[in-house]
Amino acid sequence: QVQLVESGGGLVQAGGSLRLSCTASGSIFISVMGWYRQAPGNKRELVATIDRSGSTNYADSVKGRFTISGDGAMTTVILQMNSLKPEDTAVYYCNAALWGSYYWGQGTQVTVSS
């Protein structure tokens, strides 16, 4: 089992920055960690992922603005969000992939005001 705890959401004005953090516990075999988001009325969508080798993947909508980083041991992943836009407003969820199973955090609200 994997437990994920997120922190760092909040309210920010457009153009501002926020830093989300996710800490994993319970397993040392996590292969990929990432962040997804879900806005009201929308499906949950990929934001960014990082694997054990440090390879990253980003949604086109956040490339150049968001940066995902990890500690290499897949215990902590950070999402640095810069130049935030109102359309980034959503609940952000941390995700961990482990042996074909996926685990989710409780979510943290990010609200960007115009």
PDB file of N, CA and C in Angstrom:
ATOM      1  N   GLN A   1       0.833  -1.192   0.000  1.00  0.00           N
ATOM      2  CA  GLN A   1       0.000   0.000   0.000  1.00  0.00           C
ATOM      3  C   GLN A   1       0.874   1.250   0.000  1.00  0.00           C
ATOM      4  N   VAL A   2       0.363   2.279  -0.628  1.00  0.00           N
ATOM      5  CA  VAL A   2       1.059   3.556  -0.701  1.00  0.00           C
ATOM      6  C   VAL A   2       0.136   4.631  -0.147  1.00  0.00           C
ATOM      7  N   GLN A   3       0.686   5.478   0.690  1.00  0.00           N
ATOM      8  CA  GLN A   3      -0.053   6.635   1.188  1.00  0.00           C
ATOM      9  C   GLN A   3       0.608   7.898   0.642  1.00  0.00           C
ATOM     10  N   LEU A   4      -0.212   8.793   0.135  1.00  0.00           N
ATOM     11  CA  LEU A   4       0.273  10.044  -0.447  1.00  0.00           C
ATOM     12  C   LEU A   4      -0.334  11.221   0.306  1.00  0.00           C
ATOM     13  N   VAL A   5       0.514  12.147   0.715  1.00  0.00           N
ATOM     14  CA  VAL A   5       0.054  13.328   1.423  1.00  0.00           C
ATOM     15  C   VAL A   5       0.524  14.553   0.667  1.00  0.00           C
ATOM     16  N   GLU A   6      -0.432  15.402   0.287  1.00  0.00           N
ATOM     17  CA  GLU A   6      -0.133  16.597  -0.496  1.00  0.00           C
ATOM     18  C   GLU A   6      -0.192  17.838   0.387  1.00  0.00           C
ATOM     19  N   SER A   7       0.525  18.854  -0.045  1.00  0.00           N
ATOM     20  CA  SER A   7       0.452  20.147   0.612  1.00  0.00           C
ATOM     21  C   SER A   7       0.823  21.229  -0.388  1.00  0.00           C
ATOM     22  N   GLY A   8       0.455  22.466  -0.063  1.00  0.00           N
ATOM     23  CA  GLY A   8       0.922  23.605  -0.847  1.00  0.00           C
ATOM     24  C   GLY A   8      -0.099  24.299  -1.707  1.00  0.00           C
ATOM     25  N   GLY A   9      -1.325  23.846  -1.744  1.00  0.00           N
ATOM     26  CA  GLY A   9      -2.327  24.544  -2.546  1.00  0.00           C
ATOM     27  C   GLY A   9      -2.705  25.872  -1.915  1.00  0.00           C
ATOM     28  N   GLY A  10      -3.576  26.607  -2.612  1.00  0.00           N
ATOM     29  CA  GLY A  10      -4.013  27.884  -2.070  1.00  0.00           C
ATOM     30  C   GLY A  10      -4.568  28.794  -3.134  1.00  0.00           C
ATOM     31  N   LEU A  11      -4.697  30.053  -2.753  1.00  0.00           N
ATOM     32  CA  LEU A  11      -5.238  31.086  -3.637  1.00  0.00           C
ATOM     33  C   LEU A  11      -4.116  32.012  -4.060  1.00  0.00           C
ATOM     34  N   VAL A  12      -4.036  32.287  -5.357  1.00  0.00           N
ATOM     35  CA  VAL A  12      -2.989  33.159  -5.873  1.00  0.00           C
ATOM     36  C   VAL A  12      -3.554  33.964  -7.036  1.00  0.00           C
ATOM     37  N   GLN A  13      -2.995  35.134  -7.263  1.00  0.00           N
ATOM     38  CA  GLN A  13      -3.421  35.933  -8.402  1.00  0.00           C
ATOM     39  C   GLN A  13      -2.766  35.437  -9.685  1.00  0.00           C
ATOM     40  N   ALA A  14      -3.411  35.720 -10.800  1.00  0.00           N
ATOM     41  CA  ALA A  14      -2.847  35.341 -12.087  1.00  0.00           C
ATOM     42  C   ALA A  14      -1.443  35.914 -12.224  1.00  0.00           C
ATOM     43  N   GLY A  15      -0.536  35.072 -12.741  1.00  0.00           N
ATOM     44  CA  GLY A  15       0.853  35.471 -12.871  1.00  0.00           C
ATOM     45  C   GLY A  15       1.705  35.055 -11.690  1.00  0.00           C
ATOM     46  N   GLY A  16       1.066  34.626 -10.626  1.00  0.00           N
ATOM     47  CA  GLY A  16       1.782  34.225  -9.428  1.00  0.00           C
ATOM     48  C   GLY A  16       2.285  32.797  -9.490  1.00  0.00           C
ATOM     49  N   SER A  17       2.830  32.347  -8.362  1.00  0.00           N
ATOM     50  CA  SER A  17       3.432  31.019  -8.280  1.00  0.00           C
ATOM     51  C   SER A  17       2.928  30.272  -7.046  1.00  0.00           C
ATOM     52  N   LEU A  18       2.916  28.958  -7.177  1.00  0.00           N
ATOM     53  CA  LEU A  18       2.633  28.074  -6.046  1.00  0.00           C
ATOM     54  C   LEU A  18       3.516  26.843  -6.165  1.00  0.00           C
ATOM     55  N   ARG A  19       3.777  26.216  -5.040  1.00  0.00           N
ATOM     56  CA  ARG A  19       4.593  25.009  -5.009  1.00  0.00           C
ATOM     57  C   ARG A  19       3.822  23.920  -4.286  1.00  0.00           C
ATOM     58  N   LEU A  20       3.566  22.827  -5.002  1.00  0.00           N
ATOM     59  CA  LEU A  20       2.889  21.690  -4.412  1.00  0.00           C
ATOM     60  C   LEU A  20       3.899  20.617  -4.058  1.00  0.00           C
ATOM     61  N   SER A  21       3.660  19.963  -2.928  1.00  0.00           N
ATOM     62  CA  SER A  21       4.547  18.895  -2.480  1.00  0.00           C
ATOM     63  C   SER A  21       3.721  17.645  -2.189  1.00  0.00           C
ATOM     64  N   CYS A  22       4.294  16.493  -2.507  1.00  0.00           N
ATOM     65  CA  CYS A  22       3.629  15.216  -2.231  1.00  0.00           C
ATOM     66  C   CYS A  22       4.651  14.269  -1.631  1.00  0.00           C
ATOM     67  N   THR A  23       4.315  13.703  -0.493  1.00  0.00           N
ATOM     68  CA  THR A  23       5.192  12.749   0.174  1.00  0.00           C
ATOM     69  C   THR A  23       4.538  11.384   0.177  1.00  0.00           C
ATOM     70  N   ALA A  24       5.297  10.376  -0.255  1.00  0.00           N
ATOM     71  CA  ALA A  24       4.796   9.009  -0.321  1.00  0.00           C
ATOM     72  C   ALA A  24       5.396   8.172   0.798  1.00  0.00           C
ATOM     73  N   SER A  25       4.596   7.277   1.317  1.00  0.00           N
ATOM     74  CA  SER A  25       5.077   6.331   2.312  1.00  0.00           C
ATOM     75  C   SER A  25       4.398   4.981   2.078  1.00  0.00           C
ATOM     76  N   GLY A  26       5.028   3.945   2.570  1.00  0.00           N
ATOM     77  CA  GLY A  26       4.419   2.631   2.515  1.00  0.00           C
ATOM     78  C   GLY A  26       5.041   1.667   1.532  1.00  0.00           C
ATOM     79  N   SER A  27       5.814   2.176   0.552  1.00  0.00           N
ATOM     80  CA  SER A  27       6.422   1.260  -0.411  1.00  0.00           C
ATOM     81  C   SER A  27       7.658   1.899  -1.029  1.00  0.00           C
ATOM     82  N   ILE A  28       8.653   1.077  -1.336  1.00  0.00           N
ATOM     83  CA  ILE A  28       9.860   1.589  -1.984  1.00  0.00           C
ATOM     84  C   ILE A  28       9.881   1.243  -3.458  1.00  0.00           C
ATOM     85  N   PHE A  29       8.764   0.698  -3.990  1.00  0.00           N
ATOM     86  CA  PHE A  29       8.759   0.208  -5.366  1.00  0.00           C
ATOM     87  C   PHE A  29       7.979   1.088  -6.325  1.00  0.00           C
ATOM     88  N   ILE A  30       7.697   2.315  -5.933  1.00  0.00           N
ATOM     89  CA  ILE A  30       6.998   3.245  -6.816  1.00  0.00           C
ATOM     90  C   ILE A  30       7.854   3.522  -8.040  1.00  0.00           C
ATOM     91  N   SER A  31       7.251   3.418  -9.230  1.00  0.00           N
ATOM     92  CA  SER A  31       8.006   3.619 -10.468  1.00  0.00           C
ATOM     93  C   SER A  31       7.812   5.018 -11.055  1.00  0.00           C
ATOM     94  N   VAL A  32       6.620   5.555 -10.906  1.00  0.00           N
ATOM     95  CA  VAL A  32       6.318   6.874 -11.462  1.00  0.00           C
ATOM     96  C   VAL A  32       5.461   7.637 -10.462  1.00  0.00           C
ATOM     97  N   MET A  33       5.746   8.919 -10.320  1.00  0.00           N
ATOM     98  CA  MET A  33       4.886   9.808  -9.540  1.00  0.00           C
ATOM     99  C   MET A  33       4.493  10.978 -10.413  1.00  0.00           C
ATOM    100  N   GLY A  34       3.349  11.532 -10.100  1.00  0.00           N
ATOM    101  CA  GLY A  34       2.917  12.657 -10.929  1.00  0.00           C
ATOM    102  C   GLY A  34       1.801  13.453 -10.286  1.00  0.00           C
ATOM    103  N   TRP A  35       1.383  14.464 -11.014  1.00  0.00           N
ATOM    104  CA  TRP A  35       0.290  15.330 -10.602  1.00  0.00           C
ATOM    105  C   TRP A  35      -0.780  15.348 -11.689  1.00  0.00           C
ATOM    106  N   TYR A  36      -2.012  15.253 -11.250  1.00  0.00           N
ATOM    107  CA  TYR A  36      -3.170  15.385 -12.117  1.00  0.00           C
ATOM    108  C   TYR A  36      -4.051  16.482 -11.534  1.00  0.00           C
ATOM    109  N   ARG A  37      -4.969  16.988 -12.317  1.00  0.00           N
ATOM    110  CA  ARG A  37      -5.888  17.999 -11.804  1.00  0.00           C
ATOM    111  C   ARG A  37      -7.280  17.789 -12.370  1.00  0.00           C
ATOM    112  N   GLN A  38      -8.249  18.287 -11.613  1.00  0.00           N
ATOM    113  CA  GLN A  38      -9.641  18.172 -12.035  1.00  0.00           C
ATOM    114  C   GLN A  38     -10.376  19.449 -11.675  1.00  0.00           C
ATOM    115  N   ALA A  39     -10.862  20.126 -12.695  1.00  0.00           N
ATOM    116  CA  ALA A  39     -11.676  21.317 -12.513  1.00  0.00           C
ATOM    117  C   ALA A  39     -13.151  20.917 -12.496  1.00  0.00           C
ATOM    118  N   PRO A  40     -14.008  21.717 -11.884  1.00  0.00           N
ATOM    119  CA  PRO A  40     -15.436  21.380 -11.823  1.00  0.00           C
ATOM    120  C   PRO A  40     -16.017  21.122 -13.205  1.00  0.00           C
ATOM    121  N   GLY A  41     -16.703  19.994 -13.367  1.00  0.00           N
ATOM    122  CA  GLY A  41     -17.320  19.655 -14.633  1.00  0.00           C
ATOM    123  C   GLY A  41     -16.396  19.036 -15.652  1.00  0.00           C
ATOM    124  N   ASN A  42     -15.111  18.932 -15.292  1.00  0.00           N
ATOM    125  CA  ASN A  42     -14.129  18.369 -16.233  1.00  0.00           C
ATOM    126  C   ASN A  42     -13.615  17.024 -15.742  1.00  0.00           C
ATOM    127  N   LYS A  43     -13.022  16.267 -16.672  1.00  0.00           N
ATOM    128  CA  LYS A  43     -12.376  15.017 -16.304  1.00  0.00           C
ATOM    129  C   LYS A  43     -11.026  15.310 -15.654  1.00  0.00           C
ATOM    130  N   ARG A  44     -10.553  14.370 -14.870  1.00  0.00           N
ATOM    131  CA  ARG A  44      -9.215  14.497 -14.297  1.00  0.00           C
ATOM    132  C   ARG A  44      -8.187  14.387 -15.435  1.00  0.00           C
ATOM    133  N   GLU A  45      -7.210  15.279 -15.431  1.00  0.00           N
ATOM    134  CA  GLU A  45      -6.232  15.305 -16.524  1.00  0.00           C
ATOM    135  C   GLU A  45      -4.808  15.328 -15.993  1.00  0.00           C
ATOM    136  N   LEU A  46      -3.923  14.792 -16.821  1.00  0.00           N
ATOM    137  CA  LEU A  46      -2.508  14.771 -16.484  1.00  0.00           C
ATOM    138  C   LEU A  46      -1.947  16.184 -16.466  1.00  0.00           C
ATOM    139  N   VAL A  47      -1.114  16.462 -15.471  1.00  0.00           N
ATOM    140  CA  VAL A  47      -0.359  17.717 -15.442  1.00  0.00           C
ATOM    141  C   VAL A  47       1.109  17.425 -15.741  1.00  0.00           C
ATOM    142  N   ALA A  48       1.713  16.543 -14.952  1.00  0.00           N
ATOM    143  CA  ALA A  48       3.122  16.213 -15.138  1.00  0.00           C
ATOM    144  C   ALA A  48       3.447  14.921 -14.400  1.00  0.00           C
ATOM    145  N   THR A  49       4.433  14.192 -14.937  1.00  0.00           N
ATOM    146  CA  THR A  49       4.913  12.985 -14.266  1.00  0.00           C
ATOM    147  C   THR A  49       6.429  12.949 -14.277  1.00  0.00           C
ATOM    148  N   ILE A  50       6.983  12.151 -13.367  1.00  0.00           N
ATOM    149  CA  ILE A  50       8.425  11.938 -13.304  1.00  0.00           C
ATOM    150  C   ILE A  50       8.662  10.496 -12.891  1.00  0.00           C
ATOM    151  N   ASP A  51       9.664   9.851 -13.523  1.00  0.00           N
ATOM    152  CA  ASP A  51       9.960   8.469 -13.158  1.00  0.00           C
ATOM    153  C   ASP A  51      11.283   8.385 -12.404  1.00  0.00           C
ATOM    154  N   ARG A  52      11.684   7.157 -12.081  1.00  0.00           N
ATOM    155  CA  ARG A  52      12.880   6.962 -11.253  1.00  0.00           C
ATOM    156  C   ARG A  52      14.147   7.461 -11.933  1.00  0.00           C
ATOM    157  N   SER A  53      14.152   7.474 -13.266  1.00  0.00           N
ATOM    158  CA  SER A  53      15.349   7.942 -13.969  1.00  0.00           C
ATOM    159  C   SER A  53      15.385   9.461 -14.058  1.00  0.00           C
ATOM    160  N   GLY A  54      14.300  10.095 -13.653  1.00  0.00           N
ATOM    161  CA  GLY A  54      14.231  11.549 -13.736  1.00  0.00           C
ATOM    162  C   GLY A  54      13.568  12.053 -15.001  1.00  0.00           C
ATOM    163  N   SER A  55      13.119  11.137 -15.843  1.00  0.00           N
ATOM    164  CA  SER A  55      12.427  11.557 -17.061  1.00  0.00           C
ATOM    165  C   SER A  55      11.081  12.165 -16.707  1.00  0.00           C
ATOM    166  N   THR A  56      10.764  13.261 -17.370  1.00  0.00           N
ATOM    167  CA  THR A  56       9.536  13.996 -17.072  1.00  0.00           C
ATOM    168  C   THR A  56       8.625  14.074 -18.295  1.00  0.00           C
ATOM    169  N   ASN A  57       7.350  14.288 -18.006  1.00  0.00           N
ATOM    170  CA  ASN A  57       6.341  14.428 -19.050  1.00  0.00           C
ATOM    171  C   ASN A  57       5.368  15.503 -18.595  1.00  0.00           C
ATOM    172  N   TYR A  58       5.002  16.404 -19.513  1.00  0.00           N
ATOM    173  CA  TYR A  58       4.121  17.518 -19.159  1.00  0.00           C
ATOM    174  C   TYR A  58       2.940  17.617 -20.124  1.00  0.00           C
ATOM    175  N   ALA A  59       1.826  18.068 -19.611  1.00  0.00           N
ATOM    176  CA  ALA A  59       0.724  18.443 -20.479  1.00  0.00           C
ATOM    177  C   ALA A  59       1.142  19.680 -21.273  1.00  0.00           C
ATOM    178  N   ASP A  60       0.687  19.784 -22.500  1.00  0.00           N
ATOM    179  CA  ASP A  60       1.059  20.929 -23.333  1.00  0.00           C
ATOM    180  C   ASP A  60       0.665  22.246 -22.676  1.00  0.00           C
ATOM    181  N   SER A  61      -0.437  22.233 -21.948  1.00  0.00           N
ATOM    182  CA  SER A  61      -0.955  23.472 -21.368  1.00  0.00           C
ATOM    183  C   SER A  61      -0.077  24.036 -20.259  1.00  0.00           C
ATOM    184  N   VAL A  62       0.840  23.226 -19.722  1.00  0.00           N
ATOM    185  CA  VAL A  62       1.674  23.712 -18.613  1.00  0.00           C
ATOM    186  C   VAL A  62       3.154  23.766 -18.962  1.00  0.00           C
ATOM    187  N   LYS A  63       3.521  23.296 -20.147  1.00  0.00           N
ATOM    188  CA  LYS A  63       4.939  23.306 -20.539  1.00  0.00           C
ATOM    189  C   LYS A  63       5.490  24.719 -20.504  1.00  0.00           C
ATOM    190  N   GLY A  64       6.679  24.839 -19.918  1.00  0.00           N
ATOM    191  CA  GLY A  64       7.326  26.138 -19.821  1.00  0.00           C
ATOM    192  C   GLY A  64       6.908  26.940 -18.599  1.00  0.00           C
ATOM    193  N   ARG A  65       5.846  26.499 -17.918  1.00  0.00           N
ATOM    194  CA  ARG A  65       5.372  27.205 -16.715  1.00  0.00           C
ATOM    195  C   ARG A  65       5.522  26.361 -15.454  1.00  0.00           C
ATOM    196  N   PHE A  66       5.295  25.067 -15.580  1.00  0.00           N
ATOM    197  CA  PHE A  66       5.360  24.161 -14.432  1.00  0.00           C
ATOM    198  C   PHE A  66       6.610  23.297 -14.525  1.00  0.00           C
ATOM    199  N   THR A  67       7.161  22.959 -13.362  1.00  0.00           N
ATOM    200  CA  THR A  67       8.308  22.063 -13.304  1.00  0.00           C
ATOM    201  C   THR A  67       8.070  21.018 -12.237  1.00  0.00           C
ATOM    202  N   ILE A  68       8.222  19.747 -12.613  1.00  0.00           N
ATOM    203  CA  ILE A  68       8.106  18.656 -11.653  1.00  0.00           C
ATOM    204  C   ILE A  68       9.504  18.166 -11.303  1.00  0.00           C
ATOM    205  N   SER A  69       9.709  17.872 -10.041  1.00  0.00           N
ATOM    206  CA  SER A  69      10.999  17.358  -9.603  1.00  0.00           C
ATOM    207  C   SER A  69      10.766  16.337  -8.504  1.00  0.00           C
ATOM    208  N   GLY A  70      11.762  15.455  -8.337  1.00  0.00           N
ATOM    209  CA  GLY A  70      11.650  14.419  -7.319  1.00  0.00           C
ATOM    210  C   GLY A  70      12.978  14.181  -6.642  1.00  0.00           C
ATOM    211  N   ASP A  71      12.938  13.353  -5.609  1.00  0.00           N
ATOM    212  CA  ASP A  71      14.164  13.077  -4.848  1.00  0.00           C
ATOM    213  C   ASP A  71      14.886  11.852  -5.363  1.00  0.00           C
ATOM    214  N   GLY A  72      14.392  11.244  -6.445  1.00  0.00           N
ATOM    215  CA  GLY A  72      15.056  10.078  -7.009  1.00  0.00           C
ATOM    216  C   GLY A  72      14.641   8.774  -6.350  1.00  0.00           C
ATOM    217  N   ALA A  73      14.251   8.840  -5.113  1.00  0.00           N
ATOM    218  CA  ALA A  73      13.839   7.648  -4.390  1.00  0.00           C
ATOM    219  C   ALA A  73      12.328   7.445  -4.445  1.00  0.00           C
ATOM    220  N   MET A  74      11.642   8.327  -5.158  1.00  0.00           N
ATOM    221  CA  MET A  74      10.186   8.257  -5.284  1.00  0.00           C
ATOM    222  C   MET A  74       9.513   8.334  -3.918  1.00  0.00           C
ATOM    223  N   THR A  75      10.014   9.222  -3.063  1.00  0.00           N
ATOM    224  CA  THR A  75       9.333   9.458  -1.789  1.00  0.00           C
ATOM    225  C   THR A  75       8.733  10.854  -1.731  1.00  0.00           C
ATOM    226  N   THR A  76       9.278  11.774  -2.516  1.00  0.00           N
ATOM    227  CA  THR A  76       8.771  13.142  -2.540  1.00  0.00           C
ATOM    228  C   THR A  76       8.789  13.664  -3.970  1.00  0.00           C
ATOM    229  N   VAL A  77       7.711  14.310  -4.350  1.00  0.00           N
ATOM    230  CA  VAL A  77       7.665  14.959  -5.659  1.00  0.00           C
ATOM    231  C   VAL A  77       7.119  16.373  -5.468  1.00  0.00           C
ATOM    232  N   ILE A  78       7.724  17.297  -6.185  1.00  0.00           N
ATOM    233  CA  ILE A  78       7.385  18.724  -6.086  1.00  0.00           C
ATOM    234  C   ILE A  78       6.864  19.198  -7.443  1.00  0.00           C
ATOM    235  N   LEU A  79       5.840  20.009  -7.421  1.00  0.00           N
ATOM    236  CA  LEU A  79       5.365  20.675  -8.635  1.00  0.00           C
ATOM    237  C   LEU A  79       5.473  22.182  -8.409  1.00  0.00           C
ATOM    238  N   GLN A  80       6.423  22.792  -9.094  1.00  0.00           N
ATOM    239  CA  GLN A  80       6.576  24.242  -9.043  1.00  0.00           C
ATOM    240  C   GLN A  80       5.746  24.846 -10.166  1.00  0.00           C
ATOM    241  N   MET A  81       4.801  25.690  -9.801  1.00  0.00           N
ATOM    242  CA  MET A  81       3.877  26.269 -10.782  1.00  0.00           C
ATOM    243  C   MET A  81       4.110  27.768 -10.854  1.00  0.00           C
ATOM    244  N   ASN A  82       4.554  28.244 -11.998  1.00  0.00           N
ATOM    245  CA  ASN A  82       4.800  29.659 -12.219  1.00  0.00           C
ATOM    246  C   ASN A  82       3.856  30.195 -13.292  1.00  0.00           C
ATOM    247  N   SER A  83       3.753  31.499 -13.357  1.00  0.00           N
ATOM    248  CA  SER A  83       2.909  32.155 -14.366  1.00  0.00           C
ATOM    249  C   SER A  83       1.516  31.532 -14.403  1.00  0.00           C
ATOM    250  N   LEU A  84       0.940  31.386 -13.236  1.00  0.00           N
ATOM    251  CA  LEU A  84      -0.358  30.719 -13.130  1.00  0.00           C
ATOM    252  C   LEU A  84      -1.455  31.519 -13.820  1.00  0.00           C
ATOM    253  N   LYS A  85      -2.395  30.777 -14.392  1.00  0.00           N
ATOM    254  CA  LYS A  85      -3.520  31.365 -15.106  1.00  0.00           C
ATOM    255  C   LYS A  85      -4.832  30.930 -14.437  1.00  0.00           C
ATOM    256  N   PRO A  86      -5.895  31.701 -14.622  1.00  0.00           N
ATOM    257  CA  PRO A  86      -7.184  31.290 -14.042  1.00  0.00           C
ATOM    258  C   PRO A  86      -7.604  29.879 -14.472  1.00  0.00           C
ATOM    259  N   GLU A  87      -7.245  29.485 -15.679  1.00  0.00           N
ATOM    260  CA  GLU A  87      -7.622  28.151 -16.152  1.00  0.00           C
ATOM    261  C   GLU A  87      -6.828  27.033 -15.481  1.00  0.00           C
ATOM    262  N   ASP A  88      -5.846  27.376 -14.662  1.00  0.00           N
ATOM    263  CA  ASP A  88      -5.141  26.363 -13.864  1.00  0.00           C
ATOM    264  C   ASP A  88      -5.909  26.019 -12.589  1.00  0.00           C
ATOM    265  N   THR A  89      -6.975  26.745 -12.319  1.00  0.00           N
ATOM    266  CA  THR A  89      -7.770  26.485 -11.127  1.00  0.00           C
ATOM    267  C   THR A  89      -8.358  25.080 -11.173  1.00  0.00           C
ATOM    268  N   ALA A  90      -8.097  24.302 -10.122  1.00  0.00           N
ATOM    269  CA  ALA A  90      -8.546  22.910 -10.067  1.00  0.00           C
ATOM    270  C   ALA A  90      -8.124  22.306  -8.736  1.00  0.00           C
ATOM    271  N   VAL A  91      -8.617  21.117  -8.482  1.00  0.00           N
ATOM    272  CA  VAL A  91      -8.070  20.310  -7.393  1.00  0.00           C
ATOM    273  C   VAL A  91      -6.930  19.497  -7.990  1.00  0.00           C
ATOM    274  N   TYR A  92      -5.774  19.577  -7.383  1.00  0.00           N
ATOM    275  CA  TYR A  92      -4.588  18.887  -7.858  1.00  0.00           C
ATOM    276  C   TYR A  92      -4.363  17.632  -7.004  1.00  0.00           C
ATOM    277  N   TYR A  93      -4.169  16.515  -7.693  1.00  0.00           N
ATOM    278  CA  TYR A  93      -4.001  15.222  -7.042  1.00  0.00           C
ATOM    279  C   TYR A  93      -2.621  14.652  -7.328  1.00  0.00           C
ATOM    280  N   CYS A  94      -1.980  14.173  -6.299  1.00  0.00           N
ATOM    281  CA  CYS A  94      -0.735  13.439  -6.452  1.00  0.00           C
ATOM    282  C   CYS A  94      -1.066  11.992  -6.801  1.00  0.00           C
ATOM    283  N   ASN A  95      -0.246  11.394  -7.653  1.00  0.00           N
ATOM    284  CA  ASN A  95      -0.465  10.024  -8.107  1.00  0.00           C
ATOM    285  C   ASN A  95       0.834   9.251  -8.055  1.00  0.00           C
ATOM    286  N   ALA A  96       0.720   7.969  -7.698  1.00  0.00           N
ATOM    287  CA  ALA A  96       1.882   7.080  -7.695  1.00  0.00           C
ATOM    288  C   ALA A  96       1.516   5.773  -8.388  1.00  0.00           C
ATOM    289  N   ALA A  97       2.416   5.302  -9.249  1.00  0.00           N
ATOM    290  CA  ALA A  97       2.220   4.044  -9.953  1.00  0.00           C
ATOM    291  C   ALA A  97       3.133   2.988  -9.356  1.00  0.00           C
ATOM    292  N   LEU A  98       2.540   1.827  -9.066  1.00  0.00           N
ATOM    293  CA  LEU A  98       3.268   0.766  -8.378  1.00  0.00           C
ATOM    294  C   LEU A  98       2.758  -0.570  -8.864  1.00  0.00           C
ATOM    295  N   TRP A  99       3.598  -1.293  -9.619  1.00  0.00           N
ATOM    296  CA  TRP A  99       3.258  -2.633 -10.086  1.00  0.00           C
ATOM    297  C   TRP A  99       1.889  -2.681 -10.762  1.00  0.00           C
ATOM    298  N   GLY A 100       1.591  -1.685 -11.597  1.00  0.00           N
ATOM    299  CA  GLY A 100       0.344  -1.675 -12.343  1.00  0.00           C
ATOM    300  C   GLY A 100      -0.842  -1.115 -11.576  1.00  0.00           C
ATOM    301  N   SER A 101      -0.647  -0.760 -10.323  1.00  0.00           N
ATOM    302  CA  SER A 101      -1.706  -0.140  -9.530  1.00  0.00           C
ATOM    303  C   SER A 101      -1.419   1.344  -9.373  1.00  0.00           C
ATOM    304  N   TYR A 102      -2.481   2.100  -9.190  1.00  0.00           N
ATOM    305  CA  TYR A 102      -2.347   3.550  -9.069  1.00  0.00           C
ATOM    306  C   TYR A 102      -2.950   4.023  -7.760  1.00  0.00           C
ATOM    307  N   TYR A 103      -2.241   4.925  -7.117  1.00  0.00           N
ATOM    308  CA  TYR A 103      -2.673   5.451  -5.825  1.00  0.00           C
ATOM    309  C   TYR A 103      -2.812   6.966  -5.934  1.00  0.00           C
ATOM    310  N   TRP A 104      -3.762   7.494  -5.156  1.00  0.00           N
ATOM    311  CA  TRP A 104      -4.064   8.923  -5.215  1.00  0.00           C
ATOM    312  C   TRP A 104      -4.007   9.562  -3.849  1.00  0.00           C
ATOM    313  N   GLY A 105      -3.582  10.817  -3.838  1.00  0.00           N
ATOM    314  CA  GLY A 105      -3.687  11.615  -2.639  1.00  0.00           C
ATOM    315  C   GLY A 105      -5.095  12.156  -2.494  1.00  0.00           C
ATOM    316  N   GLN A 106      -5.291  12.938  -1.426  1.00  0.00           N
ATOM    317  CA  GLN A 106      -6.629  13.450  -1.133  1.00  0.00           C
ATOM    318  C   GLN A 106      -6.979  14.678  -1.968  1.00  0.00           C
ATOM    319  N   GLY A 107      -5.991  15.269  -2.589  1.00  0.00           N
ATOM    320  CA  GLY A 107      -6.207  16.454  -3.416  1.00  0.00           C
ATOM    321  C   GLY A 107      -5.973  17.742  -2.653  1.00  0.00           C
ATOM    322  N   THR A 108      -5.496  18.740  -3.367  1.00  0.00           N
ATOM    323  CA  THR A 108      -5.295  20.061  -2.782  1.00  0.00           C
ATOM    324  C   THR A 108      -5.810  21.103  -3.775  1.00  0.00           C
ATOM    325  N   GLN A 109      -6.560  22.070  -3.262  1.00  0.00           N
ATOM    326  CA  GLN A 109      -7.203  23.063  -4.123  1.00  0.00           C
ATOM    327  C   GLN A 109      -6.211  24.148  -4.527  1.00  0.00           C
ATOM    328  N   VAL A 110      -6.184  24.439  -5.813  1.00  0.00           N
ATOM    329  CA  VAL A 110      -5.433  25.575  -6.343  1.00  0.00           C
ATOM    330  C   VAL A 110      -6.439  26.502  -7.026  1.00  0.00           C
ATOM    331  N   THR A 111      -6.475  27.744  -6.585  1.00  0.00           N
ATOM    332  CA  THR A 111      -7.386  28.732  -7.168  1.00  0.00           C
ATOM    333  C   THR A 111      -6.571  29.922  -7.636  1.00  0.00           C
ATOM    334  N   VAL A 112      -6.731  30.272  -8.910  1.00  0.00           N
ATOM    335  CA  VAL A 112      -6.020  31.396  -9.496  1.00  0.00           C
ATOM    336  C   VAL A 112      -7.040  32.461  -9.875  1.00  0.00           C
ATOM    337  N   SER A 113      -6.921  33.608  -9.264  1.00  0.00           N
ATOM    338  CA  SER A 113      -7.866  34.696  -9.532  1.00  0.00           C
ATOM    339  C   SER A 113      -7.346  35.596 -10.645  1.00  0.00           C
ATOM    340  N   SER A 114      -8.267  36.146 -11.394  1.00  0.00           N
ATOM    341  CA  SER A 114      -7.884  37.007 -12.530  1.00  0.00           C
ATOM    342  C   SER A 114      -7.776  38.458 -12.113  1.00  0.00           C
TER     343      SER A 114
END
